[in-house]
Coordinates of C-alpha atoms in Angstrom, one line a residue:
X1 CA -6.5 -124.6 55.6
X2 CA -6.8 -122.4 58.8
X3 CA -8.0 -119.1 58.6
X4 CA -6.7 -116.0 60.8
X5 CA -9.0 -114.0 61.8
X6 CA -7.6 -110.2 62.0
X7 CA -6.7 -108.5 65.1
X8 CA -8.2 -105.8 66.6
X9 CA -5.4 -103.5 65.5
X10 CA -5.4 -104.5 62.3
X11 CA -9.3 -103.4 61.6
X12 CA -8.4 -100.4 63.4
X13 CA -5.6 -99.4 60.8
X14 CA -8.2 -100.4 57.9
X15 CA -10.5 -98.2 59.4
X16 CA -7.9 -95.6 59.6
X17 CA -7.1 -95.9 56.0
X18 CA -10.8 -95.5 54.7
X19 CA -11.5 -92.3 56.8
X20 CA -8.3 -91.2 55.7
X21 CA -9.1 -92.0 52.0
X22 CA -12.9 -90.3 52.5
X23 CA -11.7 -87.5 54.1
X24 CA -9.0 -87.0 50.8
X25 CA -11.9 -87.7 48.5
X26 CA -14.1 -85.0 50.0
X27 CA -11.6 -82.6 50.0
X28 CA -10.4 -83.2 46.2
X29 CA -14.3 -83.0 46.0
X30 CA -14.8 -79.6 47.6
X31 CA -12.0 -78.4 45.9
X32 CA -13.5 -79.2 42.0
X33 CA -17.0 -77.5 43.3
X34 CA -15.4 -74.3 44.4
X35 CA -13.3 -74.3 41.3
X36 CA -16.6 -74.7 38.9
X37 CA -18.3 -72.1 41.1
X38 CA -15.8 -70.1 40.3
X39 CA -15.5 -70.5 36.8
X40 CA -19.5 -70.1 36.4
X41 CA -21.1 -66.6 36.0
X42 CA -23.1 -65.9 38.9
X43 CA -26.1 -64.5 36.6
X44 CA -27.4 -63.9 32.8
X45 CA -27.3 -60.2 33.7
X46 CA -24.1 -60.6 35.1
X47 CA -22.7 -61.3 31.6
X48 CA -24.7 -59.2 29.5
X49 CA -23.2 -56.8 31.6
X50 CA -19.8 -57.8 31.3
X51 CA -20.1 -58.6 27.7
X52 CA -21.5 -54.9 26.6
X53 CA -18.8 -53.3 29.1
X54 CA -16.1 -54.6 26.8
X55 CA -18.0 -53.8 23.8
X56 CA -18.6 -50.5 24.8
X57 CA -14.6 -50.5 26.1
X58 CA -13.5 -51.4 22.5
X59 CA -15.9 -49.1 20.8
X60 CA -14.4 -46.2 23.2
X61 CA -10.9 -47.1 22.0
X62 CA -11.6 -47.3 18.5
X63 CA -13.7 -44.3 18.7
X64 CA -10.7 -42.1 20.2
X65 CA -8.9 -43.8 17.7
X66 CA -10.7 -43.0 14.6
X67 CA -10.7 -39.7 13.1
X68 CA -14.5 -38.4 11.8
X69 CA -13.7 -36.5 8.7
X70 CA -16.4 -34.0 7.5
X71 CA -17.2 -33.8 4.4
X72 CA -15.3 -30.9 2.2
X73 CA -17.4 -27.2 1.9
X74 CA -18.5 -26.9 -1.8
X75 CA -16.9 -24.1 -3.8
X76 CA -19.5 -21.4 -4.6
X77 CA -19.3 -20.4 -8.6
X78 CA -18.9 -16.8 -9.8
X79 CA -22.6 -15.4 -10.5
X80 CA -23.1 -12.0 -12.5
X81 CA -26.1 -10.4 -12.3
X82 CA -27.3 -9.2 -15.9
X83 CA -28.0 -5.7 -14.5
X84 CA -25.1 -3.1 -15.1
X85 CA -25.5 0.2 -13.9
X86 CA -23.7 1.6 -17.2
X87 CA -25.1 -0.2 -20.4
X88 CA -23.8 2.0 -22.9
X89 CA -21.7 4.6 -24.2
X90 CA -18.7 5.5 -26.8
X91 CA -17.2 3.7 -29.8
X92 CA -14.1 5.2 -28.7
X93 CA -14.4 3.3 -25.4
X94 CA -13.3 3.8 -21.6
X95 CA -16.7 3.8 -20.1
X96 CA -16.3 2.0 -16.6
X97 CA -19.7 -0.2 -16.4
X98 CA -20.1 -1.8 -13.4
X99 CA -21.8 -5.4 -12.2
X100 CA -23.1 -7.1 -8.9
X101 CA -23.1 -10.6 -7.8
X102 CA -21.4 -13.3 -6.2
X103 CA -18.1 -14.3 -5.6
X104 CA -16.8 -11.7 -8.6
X105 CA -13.1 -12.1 -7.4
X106 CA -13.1 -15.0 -9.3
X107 CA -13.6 -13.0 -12.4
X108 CA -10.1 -12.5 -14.5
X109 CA -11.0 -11.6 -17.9
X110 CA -13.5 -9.8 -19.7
X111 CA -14.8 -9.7 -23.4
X112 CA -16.9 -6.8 -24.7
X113 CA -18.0 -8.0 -28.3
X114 CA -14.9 -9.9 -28.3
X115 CA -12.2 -7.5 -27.3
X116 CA -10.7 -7.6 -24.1
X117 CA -11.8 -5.6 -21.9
X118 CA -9.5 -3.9 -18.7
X119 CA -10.6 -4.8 -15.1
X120 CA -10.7 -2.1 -12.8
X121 CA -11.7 -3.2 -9.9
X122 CA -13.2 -6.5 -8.3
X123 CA -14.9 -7.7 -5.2
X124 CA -17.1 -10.5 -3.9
X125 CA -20.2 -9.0 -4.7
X126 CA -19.2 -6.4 -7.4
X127 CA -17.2 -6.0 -10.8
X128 CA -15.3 -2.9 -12.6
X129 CA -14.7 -3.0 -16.4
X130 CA -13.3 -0.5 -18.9
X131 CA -14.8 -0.8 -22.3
X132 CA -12.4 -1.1 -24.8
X133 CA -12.6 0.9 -28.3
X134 CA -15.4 -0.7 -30.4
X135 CA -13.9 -3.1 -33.3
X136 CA -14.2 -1.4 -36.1
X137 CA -15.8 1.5 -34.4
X138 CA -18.7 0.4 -35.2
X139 CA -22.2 1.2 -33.0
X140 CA -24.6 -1.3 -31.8
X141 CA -25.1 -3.9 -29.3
X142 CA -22.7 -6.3 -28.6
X143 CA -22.4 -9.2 -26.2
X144 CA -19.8 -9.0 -23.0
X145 CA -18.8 -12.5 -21.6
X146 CA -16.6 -12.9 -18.0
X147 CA -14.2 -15.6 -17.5
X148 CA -12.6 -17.4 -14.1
X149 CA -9.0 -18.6 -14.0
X150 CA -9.4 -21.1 -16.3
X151 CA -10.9 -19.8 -19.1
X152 CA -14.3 -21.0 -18.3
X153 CA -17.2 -18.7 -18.8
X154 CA -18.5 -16.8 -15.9
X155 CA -22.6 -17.6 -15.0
X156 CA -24.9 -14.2 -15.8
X157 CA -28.2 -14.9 -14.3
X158 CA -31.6 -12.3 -13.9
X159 CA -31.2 -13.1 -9.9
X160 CA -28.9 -14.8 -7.5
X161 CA -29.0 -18.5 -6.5
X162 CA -31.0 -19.3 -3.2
X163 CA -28.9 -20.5 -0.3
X164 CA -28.0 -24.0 -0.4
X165 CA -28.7 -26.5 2.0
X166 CA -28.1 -30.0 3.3
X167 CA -30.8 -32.2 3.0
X168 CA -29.0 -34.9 5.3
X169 CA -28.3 -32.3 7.8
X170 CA -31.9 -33.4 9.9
X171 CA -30.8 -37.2 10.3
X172 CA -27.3 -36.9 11.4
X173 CA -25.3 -35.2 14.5
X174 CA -22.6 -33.1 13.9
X175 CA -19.1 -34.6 15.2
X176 CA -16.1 -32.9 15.3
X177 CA -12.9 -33.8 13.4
X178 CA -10.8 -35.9 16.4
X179 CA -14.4 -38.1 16.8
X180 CA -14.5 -36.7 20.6
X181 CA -16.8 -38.9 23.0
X182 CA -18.5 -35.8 24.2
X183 CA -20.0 -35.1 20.3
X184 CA -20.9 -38.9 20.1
X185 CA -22.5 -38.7 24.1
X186 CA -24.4 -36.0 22.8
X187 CA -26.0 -36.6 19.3
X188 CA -27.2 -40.2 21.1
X189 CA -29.1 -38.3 23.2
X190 CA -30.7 -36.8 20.1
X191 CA -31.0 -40.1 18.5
X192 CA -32.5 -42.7 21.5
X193 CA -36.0 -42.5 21.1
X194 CA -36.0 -43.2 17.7
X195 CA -32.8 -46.3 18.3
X196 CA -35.4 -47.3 21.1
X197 CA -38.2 -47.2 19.3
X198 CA -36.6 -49.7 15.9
X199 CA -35.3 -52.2 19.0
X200 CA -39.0 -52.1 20.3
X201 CA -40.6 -53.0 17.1
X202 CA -37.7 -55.2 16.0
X203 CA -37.5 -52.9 13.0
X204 CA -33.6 -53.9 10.8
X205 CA -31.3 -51.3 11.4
X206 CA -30.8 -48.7 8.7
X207 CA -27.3 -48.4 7.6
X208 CA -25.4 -45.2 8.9
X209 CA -24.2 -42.5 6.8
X210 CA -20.5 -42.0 5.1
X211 CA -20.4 -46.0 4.7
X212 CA -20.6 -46.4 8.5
X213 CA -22.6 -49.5 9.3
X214 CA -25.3 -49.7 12.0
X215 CA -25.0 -52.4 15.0
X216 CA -25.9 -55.8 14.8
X217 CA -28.4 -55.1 17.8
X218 CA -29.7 -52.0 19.8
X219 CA -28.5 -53.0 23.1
X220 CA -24.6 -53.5 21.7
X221 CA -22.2 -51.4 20.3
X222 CA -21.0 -47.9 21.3
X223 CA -23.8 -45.0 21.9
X224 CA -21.7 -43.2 18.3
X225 CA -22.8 -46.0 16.5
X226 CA -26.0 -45.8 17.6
X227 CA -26.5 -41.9 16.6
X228 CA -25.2 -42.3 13.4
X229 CA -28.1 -44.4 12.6
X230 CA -31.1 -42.5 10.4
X231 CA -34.4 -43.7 11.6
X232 CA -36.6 -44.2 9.2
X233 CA -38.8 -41.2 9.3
X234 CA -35.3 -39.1 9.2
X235 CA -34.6 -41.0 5.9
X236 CA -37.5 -40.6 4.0
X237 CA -37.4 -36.9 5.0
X238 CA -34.1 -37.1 3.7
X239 CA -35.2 -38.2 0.4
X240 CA -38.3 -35.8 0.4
X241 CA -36.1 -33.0 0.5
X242 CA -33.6 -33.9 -2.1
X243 CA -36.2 -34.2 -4.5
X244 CA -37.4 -30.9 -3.9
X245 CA -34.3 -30.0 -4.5
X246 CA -34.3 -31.7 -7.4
X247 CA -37.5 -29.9 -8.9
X248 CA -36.3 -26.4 -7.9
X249 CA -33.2 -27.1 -10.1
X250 CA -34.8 -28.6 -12.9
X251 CA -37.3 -26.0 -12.5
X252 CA -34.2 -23.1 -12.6
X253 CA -32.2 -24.6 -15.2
X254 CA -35.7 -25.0 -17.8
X255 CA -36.7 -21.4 -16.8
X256 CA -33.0 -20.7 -17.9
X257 CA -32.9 -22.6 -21.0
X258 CA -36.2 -20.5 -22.2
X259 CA -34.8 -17.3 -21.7
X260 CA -30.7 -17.1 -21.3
X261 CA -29.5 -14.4 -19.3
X262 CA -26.6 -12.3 -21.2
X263 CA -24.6 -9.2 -20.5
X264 CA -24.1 -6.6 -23.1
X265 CA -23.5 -3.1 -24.2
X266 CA -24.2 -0.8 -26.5
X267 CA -21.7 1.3 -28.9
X268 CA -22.6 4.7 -29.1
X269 CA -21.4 7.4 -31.7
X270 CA -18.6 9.7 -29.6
X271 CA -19.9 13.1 -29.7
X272 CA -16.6 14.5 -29.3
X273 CA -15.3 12.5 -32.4
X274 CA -18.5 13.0 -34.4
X275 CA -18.0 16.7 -34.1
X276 CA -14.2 17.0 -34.8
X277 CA -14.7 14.5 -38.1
X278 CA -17.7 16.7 -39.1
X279 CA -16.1 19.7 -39.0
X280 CA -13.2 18.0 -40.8
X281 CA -15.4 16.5 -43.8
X282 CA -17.2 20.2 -43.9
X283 CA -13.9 21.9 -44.5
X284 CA -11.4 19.6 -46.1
X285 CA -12.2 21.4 -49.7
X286 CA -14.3 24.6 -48.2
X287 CA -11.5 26.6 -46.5
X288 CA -13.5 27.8 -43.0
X289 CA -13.1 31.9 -43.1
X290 CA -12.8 32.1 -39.2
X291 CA -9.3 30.9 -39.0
X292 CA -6.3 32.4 -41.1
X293 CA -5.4 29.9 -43.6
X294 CA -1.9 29.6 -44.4
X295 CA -1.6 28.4 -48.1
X296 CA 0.7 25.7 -48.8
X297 CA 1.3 24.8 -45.6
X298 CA -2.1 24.4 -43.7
X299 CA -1.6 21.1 -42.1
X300 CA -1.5 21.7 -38.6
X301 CA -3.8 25.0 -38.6
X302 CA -6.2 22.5 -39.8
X303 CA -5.8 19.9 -37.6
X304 CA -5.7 22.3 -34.4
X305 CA -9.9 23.4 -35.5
X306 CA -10.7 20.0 -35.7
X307 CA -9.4 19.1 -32.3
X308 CA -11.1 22.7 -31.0
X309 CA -14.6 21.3 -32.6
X310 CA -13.5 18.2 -30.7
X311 CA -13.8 19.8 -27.3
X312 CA -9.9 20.7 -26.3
X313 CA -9.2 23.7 -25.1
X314 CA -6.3 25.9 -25.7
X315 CA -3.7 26.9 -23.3
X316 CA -0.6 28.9 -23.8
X317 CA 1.4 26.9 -25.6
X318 CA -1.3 25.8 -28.0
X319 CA -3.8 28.3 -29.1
X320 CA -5.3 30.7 -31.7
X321 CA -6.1 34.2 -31.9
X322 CA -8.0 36.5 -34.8
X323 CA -5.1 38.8 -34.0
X324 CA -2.4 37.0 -33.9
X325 CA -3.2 34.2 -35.5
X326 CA -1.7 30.4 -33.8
X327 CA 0.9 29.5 -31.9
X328 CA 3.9 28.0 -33.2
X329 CA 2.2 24.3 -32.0
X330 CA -0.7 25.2 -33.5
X331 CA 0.6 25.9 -37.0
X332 CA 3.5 24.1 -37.0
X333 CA 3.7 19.9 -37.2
X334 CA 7.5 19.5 -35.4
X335 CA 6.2 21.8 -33.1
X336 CA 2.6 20.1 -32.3
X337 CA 4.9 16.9 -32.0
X338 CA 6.9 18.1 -29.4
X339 CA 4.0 19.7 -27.6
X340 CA 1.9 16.7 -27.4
X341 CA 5.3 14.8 -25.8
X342 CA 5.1 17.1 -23.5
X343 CA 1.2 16.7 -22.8
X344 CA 1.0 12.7 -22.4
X345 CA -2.7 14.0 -20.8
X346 CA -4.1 14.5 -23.9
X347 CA -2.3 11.5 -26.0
X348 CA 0.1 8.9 -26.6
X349 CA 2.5 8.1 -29.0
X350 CA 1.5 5.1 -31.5
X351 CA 4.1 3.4 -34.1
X352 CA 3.0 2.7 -37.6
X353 CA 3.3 -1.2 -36.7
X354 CA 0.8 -0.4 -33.7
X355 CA -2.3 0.1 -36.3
X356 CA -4.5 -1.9 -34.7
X357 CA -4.7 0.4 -31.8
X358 CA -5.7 3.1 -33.5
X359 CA -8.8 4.9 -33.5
X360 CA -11.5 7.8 -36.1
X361 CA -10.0 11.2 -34.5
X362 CA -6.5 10.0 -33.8
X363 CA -3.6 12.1 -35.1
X364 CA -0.8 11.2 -38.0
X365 CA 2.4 12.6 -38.4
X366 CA 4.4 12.0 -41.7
X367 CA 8.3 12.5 -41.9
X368 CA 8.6 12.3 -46.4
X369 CA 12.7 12.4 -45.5
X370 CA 12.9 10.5 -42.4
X371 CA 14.8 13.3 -41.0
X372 CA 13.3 13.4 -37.6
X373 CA 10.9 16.6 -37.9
X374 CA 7.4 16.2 -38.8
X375 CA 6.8 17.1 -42.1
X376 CA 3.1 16.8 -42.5
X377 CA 0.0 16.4 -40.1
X378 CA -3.6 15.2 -40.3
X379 CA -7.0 13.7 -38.7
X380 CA -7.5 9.6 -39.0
X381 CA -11.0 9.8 -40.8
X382 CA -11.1 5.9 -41.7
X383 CA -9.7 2.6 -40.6
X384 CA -10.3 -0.6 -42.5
X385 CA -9.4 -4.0 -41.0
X386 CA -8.6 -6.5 -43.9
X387 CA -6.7 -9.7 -44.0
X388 CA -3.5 -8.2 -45.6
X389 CA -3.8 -5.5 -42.6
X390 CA -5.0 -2.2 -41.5
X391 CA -5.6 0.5 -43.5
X392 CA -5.4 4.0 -42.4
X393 CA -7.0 7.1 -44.1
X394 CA -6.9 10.9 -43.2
X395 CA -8.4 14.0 -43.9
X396 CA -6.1 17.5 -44.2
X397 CA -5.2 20.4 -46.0
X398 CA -1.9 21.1 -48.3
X399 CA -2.7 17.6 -49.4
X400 CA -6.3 18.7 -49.3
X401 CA -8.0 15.1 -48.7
X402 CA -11.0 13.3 -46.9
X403 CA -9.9 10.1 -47.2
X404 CA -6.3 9.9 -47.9
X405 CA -4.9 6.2 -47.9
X406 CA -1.7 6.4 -45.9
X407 CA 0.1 3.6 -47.4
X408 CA -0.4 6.0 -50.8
X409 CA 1.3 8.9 -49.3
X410 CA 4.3 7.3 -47.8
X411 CA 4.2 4.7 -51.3
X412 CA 7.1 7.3 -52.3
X413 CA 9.5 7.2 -48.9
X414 CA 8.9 8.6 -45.5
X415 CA 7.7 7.0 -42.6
X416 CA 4.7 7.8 -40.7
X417 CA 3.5 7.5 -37.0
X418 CA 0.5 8.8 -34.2
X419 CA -1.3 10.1 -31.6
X420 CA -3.5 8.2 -29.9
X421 CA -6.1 10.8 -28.7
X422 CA -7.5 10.5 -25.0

């Protein structure tokens, strides 16, 4: 078999085709390198970089995002101090006492020996009360309790609380409510040496406050994140001063148990009434000579020398003179009636189903044939409170008595009804 050897032309066209195919292999070579290159970051730094820029980027967007709620203000409690400036005074009430404290607007009710009491006047640091009538008008001390809103009792202390403070308030920042990057840029400047300091030592992060979580590393996360973290020094500081706090409460509230602060007041005998029912006992029986007695129908005369021994004083429609004796509302019960209408300044008009109200020194009027004029008139020496009721009794002449039992004299008809003395 004869072999051909190739031309010239054809090596020429094979070498053609192998630089040709080279050439297209370097190329498809050059091509993959530049493509790796480019895929491959140029440095370490050069991704820690990139990597904590989007970190950062997504912290910032959550951040603005997010809304850093504060935690609410605690509502201060009514305090009373138990120092009033009025601690005493009438069974017949109306003495105004006043107390200091705190937040006393709260205040809506008082209690003087368990009869409620009128509020005159309150404030945030003080507290006006009018003492009612004494139950039973009876003297001695008797306890006065204050009450909020909602029925619970009101705090009487011997001094007023300390200011409170927050004892997390030295290991956090304070941020405002939209989370704004300038509050966060500025409590991690607070916070960095101490952040630096745990990612120097490789000390684990301490978890942040209000259930915020610390991050994973130092160098990551946003610089908020960072300041929200309490070092550890800040922490046990933290807990140093809660327990202090602790102790001063413990230490208040066993001091308080040991000796209860209270508010109270003391009933004292009215020296008005006192002398009007004096004089009335004195003379019930022993006709007194300085006053013209009109037999029969003495009612009212009396009545008019017990209110003079009271302390009134007369005008011109109701007096007494040696010469001429008393005026017709002196002397005369229809006419004292209208005359005290007339004078709501020195009394009020009380029903006989109002008995409760009444008060020793008060006035009653009886009517024996319900005709509308007063037929009789005398001074309320007694009350009794009993569980069928109250019982009423007077003192008085033409029915000369000390302690007439009201429900006796209108037993036979007639009505009866008051005046509530001022």
């Amino acid at each position: 078999m004869r072999h051909r050897l190739p031309s010239p032309h054809t090596f020429s066209g094979q070498r053609s085709a192998v630089a040709g195919g080279a050439a297209g292999i370097a190329i498809a070579v050059c091509s993959f390198l530049v493509l790796t290159i480019g895929a491959q970051p140029i440095g370490a730094d050069s991704a820690n970089s990139a990597d904590a820029a989007a970190l950062d980027s997504a912290a910032s967007s959550s951040r603005s995002a997010a809304t850093i709620t504060s935690a609410p203000a605690a509502v201060k409690q009514a305090v009373a101090l138990a120092e009033p400036a009025v601690a005493s005074g009438p069974v017949t009430g109306g003495t105004v006492v006043t107390l200091t404290g705190e937040e006393l607007t709260q205040v809506s009710a008082v209690q003087v020996g368990g009869v409620p009491a009128a509020v005159v006047e309150a404030t945030p640091t003080t507290l006006s009360y009018q003492v009612p009538v004494a139950a039973d008008l009876s003297t001695g001390t008797v306890p006065v309790e204050l009450f909020d809103v909602t029925g619970a009792a009101v705090s009487v202390a011997t001094e007023l609380p300390a200011a409170e403070t927050s004892a997390s308030a030295a290991g956090t920042a304070a941020l405002p409510a939209d989370g704004g990057a300038a509050a966060a840029d500025s409590a991690s400047e607070a916070a960095a040496a101490g952040a630096t300091a745990n990612a120097a030592s490789g000390d684990a992060a301490v978890p942040g406050l209000h259930g915020v979580l610390a991050p994973p590393a130092p160098e990551r996360g946003s610089e908020m994140l960072r300041a929200l973290v309490l070092t550890p020094a800040a922490a046990a500081a933290a807990e140093a001063a809660k327990a202090a706090a602790a102790a001063d409460a413990a230490a208040s509230a066993s001091a308080s148990q040991a000796a209860p602060a209270m508010l109270s007041f003391e009933y004292l005998p009215d020296p008005r009434v006192t002398a009007q029912t004096d004089y009335l006992l004195q003379h019930w029986a022993d006709y007194n000579p300085a006053y013209m007695a009109i037999y029969g129908n003495d009612c009212a005369n009396f009545t008019s020398q017990g209110l003079i021994a009271r302390g009134w004083q007369m005008d011109a429609e109701w007096g007494y003179s040696e010469a001429g004796g008393g005026s017709a509302a002196w002397v005369s019960s229809t006419a004292f009636r209208d005359y005290m209408a007339a004078h709501p300044e020195r009394g009020v008009a009380i029903g006989d189903d109002q008995r409760a109200s009444l008060k020793v020194g008060d006035i009653a009027q009886f009517d024996w044939d319900n005709s509308g004029d007063r037929d009789h008139t005398a001074t309320i020496t007694r009350i009794d409170k009993t569980e069928s009721g109250v019982k009423v009794y007077v003192a008085g002449h033409s029915k000369d008595s000390d302690y007439w039992d009201v429900d006796v004299a209108i037993a036979g008809g007639g009505s009866v009804s008051y005046w509530g003395l001022s």
